[in-house]
PDB file of C-alpha atoms in Angstrom:
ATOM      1  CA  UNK A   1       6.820 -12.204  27.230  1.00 90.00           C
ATOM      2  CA  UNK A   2       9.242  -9.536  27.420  1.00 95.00           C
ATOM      3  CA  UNK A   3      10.056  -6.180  24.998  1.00 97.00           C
ATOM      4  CA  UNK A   4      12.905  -5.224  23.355  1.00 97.00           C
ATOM      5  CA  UNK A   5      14.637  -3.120  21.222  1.00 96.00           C
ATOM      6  CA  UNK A   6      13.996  -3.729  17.304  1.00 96.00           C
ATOM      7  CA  UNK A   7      16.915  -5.597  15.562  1.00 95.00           C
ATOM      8  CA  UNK A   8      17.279  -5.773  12.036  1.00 93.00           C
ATOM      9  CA  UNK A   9      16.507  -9.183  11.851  1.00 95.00           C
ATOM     10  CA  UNK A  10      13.012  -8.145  12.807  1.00 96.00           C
ATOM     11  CA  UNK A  11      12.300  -6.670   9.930  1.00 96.00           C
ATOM     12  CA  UNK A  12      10.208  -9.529   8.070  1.00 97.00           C
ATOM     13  CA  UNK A  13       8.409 -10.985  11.365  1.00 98.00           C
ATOM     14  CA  UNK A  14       7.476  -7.274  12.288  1.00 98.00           C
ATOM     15  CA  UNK A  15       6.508  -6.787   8.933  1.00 97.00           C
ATOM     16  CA  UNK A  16       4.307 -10.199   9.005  1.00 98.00           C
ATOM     17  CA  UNK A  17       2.583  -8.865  12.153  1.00 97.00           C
ATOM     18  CA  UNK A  18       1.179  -5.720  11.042  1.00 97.00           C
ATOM     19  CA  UNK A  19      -0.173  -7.469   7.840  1.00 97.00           C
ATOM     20  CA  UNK A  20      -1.753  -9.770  10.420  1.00 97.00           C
ATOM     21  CA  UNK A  21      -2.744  -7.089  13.403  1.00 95.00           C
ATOM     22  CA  UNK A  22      -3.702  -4.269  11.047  1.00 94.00           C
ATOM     23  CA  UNK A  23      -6.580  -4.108   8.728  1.00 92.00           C
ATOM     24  CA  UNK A  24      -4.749  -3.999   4.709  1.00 94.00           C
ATOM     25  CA  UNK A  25      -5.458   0.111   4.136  1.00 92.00           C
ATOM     26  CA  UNK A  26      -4.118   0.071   8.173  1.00 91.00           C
ATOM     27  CA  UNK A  27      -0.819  -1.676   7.242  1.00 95.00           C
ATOM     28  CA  UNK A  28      -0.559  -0.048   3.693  1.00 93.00           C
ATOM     29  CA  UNK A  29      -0.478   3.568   5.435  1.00 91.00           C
ATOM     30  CA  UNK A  30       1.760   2.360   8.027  1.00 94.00           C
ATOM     31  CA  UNK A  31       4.725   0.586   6.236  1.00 95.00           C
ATOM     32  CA  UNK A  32       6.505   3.097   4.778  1.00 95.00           C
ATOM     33  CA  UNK A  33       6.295   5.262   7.756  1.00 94.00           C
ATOM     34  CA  UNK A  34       7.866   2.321   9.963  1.00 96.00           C
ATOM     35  CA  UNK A  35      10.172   1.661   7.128  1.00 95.00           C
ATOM     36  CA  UNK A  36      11.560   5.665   7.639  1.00 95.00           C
ATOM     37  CA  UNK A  37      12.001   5.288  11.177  1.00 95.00           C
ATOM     38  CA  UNK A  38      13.664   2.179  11.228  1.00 94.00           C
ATOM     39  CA  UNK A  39      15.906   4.143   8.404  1.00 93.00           C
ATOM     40  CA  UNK A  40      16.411   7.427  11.315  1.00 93.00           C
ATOM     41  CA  UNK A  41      16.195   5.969  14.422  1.00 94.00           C
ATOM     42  CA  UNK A  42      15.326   2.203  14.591  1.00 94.00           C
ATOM     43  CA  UNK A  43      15.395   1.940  18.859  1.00 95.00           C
ATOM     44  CA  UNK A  44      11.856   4.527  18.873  1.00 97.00           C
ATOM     45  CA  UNK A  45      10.493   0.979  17.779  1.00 98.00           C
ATOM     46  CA  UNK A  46      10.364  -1.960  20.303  1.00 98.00           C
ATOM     47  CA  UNK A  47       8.551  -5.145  20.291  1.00 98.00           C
ATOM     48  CA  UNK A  48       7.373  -7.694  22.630  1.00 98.00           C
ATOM     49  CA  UNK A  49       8.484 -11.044  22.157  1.00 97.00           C
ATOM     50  CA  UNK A  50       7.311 -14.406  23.511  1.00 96.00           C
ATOM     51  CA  UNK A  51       8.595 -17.711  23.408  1.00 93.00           C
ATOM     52  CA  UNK A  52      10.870 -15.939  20.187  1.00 91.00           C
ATOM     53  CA  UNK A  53       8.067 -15.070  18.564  1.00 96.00           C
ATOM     54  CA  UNK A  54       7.095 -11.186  18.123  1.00 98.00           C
ATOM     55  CA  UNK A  55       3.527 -11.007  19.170  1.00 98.00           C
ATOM     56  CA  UNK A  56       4.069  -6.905  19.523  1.00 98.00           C
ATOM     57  CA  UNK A  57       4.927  -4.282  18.080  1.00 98.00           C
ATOM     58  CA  UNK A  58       5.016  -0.138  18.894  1.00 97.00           C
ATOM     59  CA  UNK A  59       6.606   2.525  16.412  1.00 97.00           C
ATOM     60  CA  UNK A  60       6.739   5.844  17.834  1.00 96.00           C
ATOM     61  CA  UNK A  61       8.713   8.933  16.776  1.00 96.00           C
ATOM     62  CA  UNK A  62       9.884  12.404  18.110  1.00 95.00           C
ATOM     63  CA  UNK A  63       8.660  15.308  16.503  1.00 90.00           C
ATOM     64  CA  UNK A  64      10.317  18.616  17.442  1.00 90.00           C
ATOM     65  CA  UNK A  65      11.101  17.069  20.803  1.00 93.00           C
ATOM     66  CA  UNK A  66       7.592  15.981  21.826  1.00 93.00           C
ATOM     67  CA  UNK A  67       7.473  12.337  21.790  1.00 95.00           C
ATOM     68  CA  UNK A  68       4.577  10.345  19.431  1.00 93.00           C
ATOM     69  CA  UNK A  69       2.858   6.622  19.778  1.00 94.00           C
ATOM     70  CA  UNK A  70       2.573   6.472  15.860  1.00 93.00           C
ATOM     71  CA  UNK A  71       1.267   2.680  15.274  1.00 94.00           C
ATOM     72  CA  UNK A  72       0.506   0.272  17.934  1.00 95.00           C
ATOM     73  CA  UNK A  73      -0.146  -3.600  16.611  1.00 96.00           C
ATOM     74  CA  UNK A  74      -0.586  -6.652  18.708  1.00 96.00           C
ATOM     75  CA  UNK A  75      -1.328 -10.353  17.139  1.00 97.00           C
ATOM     76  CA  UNK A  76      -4.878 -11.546  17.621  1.00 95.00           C
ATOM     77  CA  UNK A  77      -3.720 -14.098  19.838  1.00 95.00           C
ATOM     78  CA  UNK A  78      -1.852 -11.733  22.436  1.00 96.00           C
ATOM     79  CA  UNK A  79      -4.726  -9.207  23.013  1.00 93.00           C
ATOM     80  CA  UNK A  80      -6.096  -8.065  26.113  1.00 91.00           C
ATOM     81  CA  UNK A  81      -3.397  -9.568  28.000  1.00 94.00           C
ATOM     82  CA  UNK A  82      -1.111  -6.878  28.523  1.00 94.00           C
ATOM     83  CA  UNK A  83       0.963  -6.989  25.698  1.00 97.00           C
ATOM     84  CA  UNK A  84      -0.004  -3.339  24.165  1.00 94.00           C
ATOM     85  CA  UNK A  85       0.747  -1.645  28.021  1.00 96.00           C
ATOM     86  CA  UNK A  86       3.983  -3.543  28.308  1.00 97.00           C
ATOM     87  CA  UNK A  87       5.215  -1.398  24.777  1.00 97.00           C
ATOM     88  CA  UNK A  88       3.536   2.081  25.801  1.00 95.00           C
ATOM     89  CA  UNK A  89       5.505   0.992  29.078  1.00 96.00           C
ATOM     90  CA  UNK A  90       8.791   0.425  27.199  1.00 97.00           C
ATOM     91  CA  UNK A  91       8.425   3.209  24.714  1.00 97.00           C
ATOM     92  CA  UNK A  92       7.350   5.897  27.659  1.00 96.00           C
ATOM     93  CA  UNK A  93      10.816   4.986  29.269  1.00 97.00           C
ATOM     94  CA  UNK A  94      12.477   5.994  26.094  1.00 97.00           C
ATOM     95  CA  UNK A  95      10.817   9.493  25.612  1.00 97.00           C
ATOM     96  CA  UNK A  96      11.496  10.334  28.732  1.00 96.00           C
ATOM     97  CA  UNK A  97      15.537   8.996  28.541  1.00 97.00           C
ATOM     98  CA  UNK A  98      15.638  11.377  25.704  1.00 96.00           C
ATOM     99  CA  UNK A  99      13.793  14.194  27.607  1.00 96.00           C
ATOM    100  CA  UNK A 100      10.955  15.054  25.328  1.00 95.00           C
ATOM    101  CA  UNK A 101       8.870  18.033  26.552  1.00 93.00           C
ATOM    102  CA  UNK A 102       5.770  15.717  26.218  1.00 92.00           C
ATOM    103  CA  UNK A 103       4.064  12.876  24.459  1.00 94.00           C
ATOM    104  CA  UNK A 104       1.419  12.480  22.082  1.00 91.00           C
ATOM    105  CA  UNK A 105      -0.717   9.736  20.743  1.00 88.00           C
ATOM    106  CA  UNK A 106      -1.024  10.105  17.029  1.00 85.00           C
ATOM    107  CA  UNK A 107      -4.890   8.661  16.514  1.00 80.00           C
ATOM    108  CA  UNK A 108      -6.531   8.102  12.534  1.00 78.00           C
ATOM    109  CA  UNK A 109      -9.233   5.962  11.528  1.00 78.00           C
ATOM    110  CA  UNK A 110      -7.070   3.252  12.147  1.00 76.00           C
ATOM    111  CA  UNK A 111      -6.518   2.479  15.380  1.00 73.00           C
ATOM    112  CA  UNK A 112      -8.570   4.874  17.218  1.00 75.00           C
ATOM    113  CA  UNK A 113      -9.262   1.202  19.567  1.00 76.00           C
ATOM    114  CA  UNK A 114      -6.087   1.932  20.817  1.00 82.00           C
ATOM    115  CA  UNK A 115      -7.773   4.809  22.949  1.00 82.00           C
ATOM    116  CA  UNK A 116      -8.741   3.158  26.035  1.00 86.00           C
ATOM    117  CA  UNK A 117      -5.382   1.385  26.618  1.00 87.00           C
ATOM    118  CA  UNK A 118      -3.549   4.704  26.068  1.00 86.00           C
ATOM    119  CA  UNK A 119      -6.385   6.128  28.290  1.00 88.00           C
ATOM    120  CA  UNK A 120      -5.882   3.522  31.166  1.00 89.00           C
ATOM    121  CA  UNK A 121      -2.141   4.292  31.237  1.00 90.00           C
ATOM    122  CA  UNK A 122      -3.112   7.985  31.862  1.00 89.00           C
ATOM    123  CA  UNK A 123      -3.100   9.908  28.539  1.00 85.00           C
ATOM    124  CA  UNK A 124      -5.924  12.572  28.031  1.00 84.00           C
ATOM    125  CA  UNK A 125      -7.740  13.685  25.441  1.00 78.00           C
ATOM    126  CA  UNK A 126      -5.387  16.835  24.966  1.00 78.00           C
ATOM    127  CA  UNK A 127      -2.618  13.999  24.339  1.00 79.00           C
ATOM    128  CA  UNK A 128      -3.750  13.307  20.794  1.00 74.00           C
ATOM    129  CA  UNK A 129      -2.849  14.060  17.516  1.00 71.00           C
ATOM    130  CA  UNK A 130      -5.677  13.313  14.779  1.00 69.00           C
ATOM    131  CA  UNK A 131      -3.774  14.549  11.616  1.00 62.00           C
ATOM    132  CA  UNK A 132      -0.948  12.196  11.601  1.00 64.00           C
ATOM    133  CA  UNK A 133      -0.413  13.341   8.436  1.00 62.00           C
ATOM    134  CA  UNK A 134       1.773  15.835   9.663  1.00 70.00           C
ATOM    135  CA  UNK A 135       4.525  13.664  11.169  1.00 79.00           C
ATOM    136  CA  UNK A 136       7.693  13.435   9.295  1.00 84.00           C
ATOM    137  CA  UNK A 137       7.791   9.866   9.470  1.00 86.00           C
ATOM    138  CA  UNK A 138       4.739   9.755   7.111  1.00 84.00           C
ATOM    139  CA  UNK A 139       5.821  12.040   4.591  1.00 70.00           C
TER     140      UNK A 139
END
């Protein structure tokens, strides 16, 4: 397995995967936001790949330089197996390339189980956004 940057040949498995990782209101509140920052800056998403298969995906954002973990979605089949660090990993590196002053975890009702990988890679409580509402990305 190994991440990359997002191509635009991605598009329709990437899109297949968060129908398939994400509950339906999850992915119906996600795809336009991943649809306007593939349209502004397409490398804040990256996606794990094995055997050419995407099995991974992480969109994140920058907001007023401080860095955001929007949507995190990993097939069924991948979990648990390091997948979701590997992106944080890969996405982390970019934020700090582009020198944001600090990075946030943008948390809803949705994937609030992302908490304890995001807490096992060292991000606190006073990391997270819970009105992701407010990012640009989602209008």
């Amino acid at each position: 397995m190994h991440v990359r940057s997002f191509q635009l040949s991605d598009v329709s498995p990437v899109t297949d995967l968060l129908q398939t990782a994400l509950s339906e209101e999850c992915f119906e509140n996600t795809i336009e936001p991943f649809s306007r920052q593939l349209s502004w800056d397409s490398d804040l998403i990256v996606v794990a790949e094995d055997e050419d298969e995407i099995v991974g995906a992480l969109i994140g954002t920058i907001e007023k330089n401080h860095g955001c973990y929007f949507r995190i979605a990993v097939h069924p089949d991948y979990r648990r197996r390091g997948v979701g660090r590997s992106l944080v990993s890969a996405m982390e590196s970019r934020f700090q390339a582009r020198k944001v002053s600090d990075i946030y975890l943008a948390v809803d009702e949705h994937n609030s189980f992302a908490l304890p990988l995001y807490e096992a890679m060292g991000y606190s409580e006073n990391q997270i956004i819970k009105s992701v509402r407010k990012l640009s990305i989602v209008g």
